[in-house]
Amino acid sequence: MKPDYGMECVNPDDIACICYTAGTTGLPKGAMLSHGGLTWNAEALIDMWKFSQKDVLLHMLPFDHIHGMFISLNCSLFTKSSIIFRPKFDVNDALNWLPRCTVMMGVPTYYSRLLQKNSFDKSLAKNIRLFISGSAPLSTALWEDFNLRTGHEILERYGMTEGFIPSFTSSYIISLIPLFLSPPWVQFMPKCFAYLAEMTEIILVIIEL
């Protein structure tokens, strides 16, 4: 008798994965991520980042982190778009594949390494519609240098392993924008930032230069 490999029905609250945090505030912790949470996050990001079946994602992120395992991967899986998998980030390899892609997701170091190559210019990035950075702070200087070289504005997203991606920001602007706001209704404000004061209150601070 052949074994039954049929799909098992799951509920939205069922645990899909135990993904470990980076341990920023202590030892790494196993975050229990639900099927419903992963689905909601993917659908929200697809809507916000306008993913479609025509997109081609350059995937060079490790799979032992939520960034590579779910944030970048699920947008493509849910839209049935193409993914170019690379075993790890290598700047020369990235330069080779970039012209064939429409989306790149990475960490600030990836973009810094690209800028160190004189051959990296607008022509190599002409087919990219979205550069996304996360998992570490993106400096204003790096954002500006990348924009000057390529004409692209790196979109910096913020999130936690246990909370998915609740906001995104341009590093140059340093503002937290909730997921339910999507272009063209989002208007970035230079040199401002927001922080939570109470559970129901957001304080917006604008820095006058």
XYZ file of C-alpha atoms in Angstrom:
209
model
C 0.000 0.000 0.000
C 1.408 3.364 -1.065
C 1.886 6.003 1.658
C -0.522 8.909 1.656
C 1.287 12.138 0.829
C -1.889 14.199 0.651
C -2.009 17.779 1.843
C -2.988 18.278 5.467
C -5.642 20.892 6.178
C -4.476 23.580 8.574
C -6.118 26.459 10.394
C -4.839 30.051 10.200
C -3.702 29.877 13.834
C -1.742 26.654 13.366
C 2.026 27.000 13.678
C 3.798 26.931 10.313
C 7.351 27.460 11.499
C 9.497 28.139 14.535
C 11.874 30.823 13.308
C 14.670 32.007 15.575
C 15.303 35.676 16.286
C 18.673 37.375 15.952
C 19.004 37.720 19.723
C 19.316 41.511 19.710
C 18.064 41.827 23.298
C 19.408 38.530 24.621
C 19.572 34.919 23.548
C 17.820 33.999 20.268
C 14.217 32.961 20.827
C 12.046 30.633 18.784
C 9.180 32.689 17.348
C 6.108 30.600 16.517
C 4.811 31.871 13.181
C 1.296 30.903 12.138
C -0.008 30.052 8.681
C -2.422 32.962 8.924
C 0.295 35.397 9.949
C 2.587 34.394 7.104
C -0.289 34.611 4.634
C -1.377 38.039 5.849
C 2.169 39.358 5.714
C 2.759 38.061 2.191
C -0.517 39.486 0.893
C 0.146 42.867 2.512
C 3.659 43.103 1.059
C 2.480 41.979 -2.376
C -0.109 44.756 -2.363
C 2.304 47.373 -1.061
C 5.264 46.411 -3.249
C 3.045 45.681 -6.274
C 4.395 42.200 -6.908
C 3.060 40.468 -10.023
C 3.671 37.307 -12.005
C 5.970 39.311 -14.282
C 8.499 39.948 -11.506
C 11.849 38.190 -11.247
C 13.370 38.146 -7.750
C 17.114 37.897 -7.167
C 17.310 35.796 -3.980
C 20.722 35.697 -2.275
C 19.621 35.762 1.372
C 20.247 32.911 3.853
C 17.357 30.622 4.746
C 18.124 30.563 8.469
C 16.549 34.008 8.869
C 12.996 35.251 8.312
C 14.219 37.712 5.670
C 15.333 34.967 3.310
C 12.905 32.270 4.400
C 9.631 34.179 4.187
C 9.805 37.938 3.537
C 11.510 37.698 0.160
C 10.392 34.215 -0.835
C 6.655 34.383 -0.140
C 6.031 37.444 -2.306
C 7.214 35.447 -5.301
C 5.520 32.185 -4.328
C 2.136 33.832 -3.775
C 2.283 35.661 -7.137
C 3.771 32.690 -9.034
C 6.592 34.921 -10.196
C 10.129 33.811 -10.993
C 12.971 33.466 -8.499
C 16.674 33.305 -9.287
C 18.214 31.452 -6.346
C 21.882 31.988 -5.582
C 23.636 30.031 -2.796
C 25.026 33.179 -1.183
C 25.764 36.797 -1.945
C 28.750 37.314 -4.197
C 29.105 40.763 -5.712
C 30.318 39.549 -9.112
C 27.549 36.960 -9.242
C 25.005 39.642 -8.329
C 26.254 41.911 -11.115
C 25.816 39.049 -13.560
C 22.201 38.340 -12.606
C 20.878 41.844 -11.863
C 20.034 42.778 -15.487
C 17.635 39.800 -15.650
C 15.733 40.724 -12.479
C 13.070 43.227 -11.466
C 13.391 42.987 -7.660
C 16.379 42.615 -5.353
C 16.128 42.139 -1.597
C 19.189 42.303 0.597
C 20.967 43.763 3.587
C 22.925 47.047 3.593
C 26.225 45.213 3.083
C 24.995 43.889 -0.276
C 24.375 47.401 -1.553
C 27.648 48.674 -0.147
C 29.546 45.911 -1.976
C 27.770 46.739 -5.224
C 28.822 50.377 -4.960
C 32.446 49.298 -4.549
C 32.337 47.961 -8.117
C 32.948 50.611 -10.784
C 31.013 48.500 -13.281
C 27.826 48.847 -11.232
C 25.831 51.642 -12.850
C 22.387 52.577 -14.136
C 22.637 50.206 -17.089
C 22.906 47.148 -14.834
C 19.983 48.318 -12.698
C 17.724 49.501 -15.512
C 15.328 46.537 -15.260
C 15.072 46.662 -11.475
C 11.892 48.314 -10.235
C 12.525 47.743 -6.538
C 15.620 47.516 -4.342
C 14.682 46.536 -0.771
C 16.935 46.512 2.286
C 16.345 45.104 5.752
C 17.724 43.183 8.756
C 20.173 45.994 9.618
C 20.120 49.818 9.565
C 20.653 51.436 6.168
C 22.758 54.578 6.540
C 21.776 57.864 4.940
C 25.167 58.047 3.202
C 24.701 54.623 1.604
C 21.159 55.486 0.521
C 22.340 58.726 -1.087
C 25.359 57.139 -2.813
C 23.191 54.362 -4.223
C 20.601 56.843 -5.448
C 23.271 58.990 -7.093
C 24.867 56.011 -8.864
C 21.716 54.239 -10.041
C 18.823 56.679 -9.788
C 17.051 54.165 -7.524
C 15.790 54.849 -4.009
C 16.422 51.840 -1.784
C 13.253 50.950 0.131
C 14.147 50.063 3.707
C 11.700 47.813 5.501
C 11.487 47.270 9.233
C 10.231 44.222 11.054
C 10.856 41.620 13.723
C 10.948 37.855 13.423
C 7.940 37.507 15.720
C 6.041 40.418 14.166
C 6.782 40.120 10.439
C 7.070 43.430 8.537
C 4.849 46.082 10.157
C 6.340 49.111 8.413
C 8.656 50.348 5.730
C 10.754 53.434 5.322
C 13.201 55.256 3.142
C 16.405 55.492 5.158
C 16.930 59.059 3.988
C 13.547 60.018 5.360
C 13.603 57.879 8.496
C 9.857 57.595 8.871
C 7.745 54.596 9.779
C 4.856 54.091 7.391
C 2.185 51.506 8.308
C 1.410 48.734 5.844
C -2.129 49.892 5.185
C -0.817 53.043 3.491
C 0.268 52.390 -0.083
C 1.406 54.663 -2.920
C 0.185 57.091 -4.149
C -1.229 58.031 -0.719
C 2.116 57.811 1.025
C 3.956 61.110 1.106
C 7.424 60.936 2.595
C 8.587 63.772 4.847
C 12.322 64.541 4.815
C 14.170 64.344 8.131
C 11.357 63.079 10.311
C 10.857 60.000 12.432
C 8.091 58.439 14.496
C 8.027 56.440 17.689
C 5.339 54.790 19.806
C 4.551 56.728 22.980
C 1.527 54.709 24.105
C -0.223 51.686 22.666
C -2.626 53.943 20.762
C -0.419 56.955 20.111
C 2.350 57.742 17.627
C 4.575 60.780 18.170
C 5.916 62.393 14.988
C 9.090 64.436 15.310
C 10.285 66.699 12.502
C 13.893 67.859 12.562
C 14.364 71.380 11.227
C 17.715 71.870 9.491
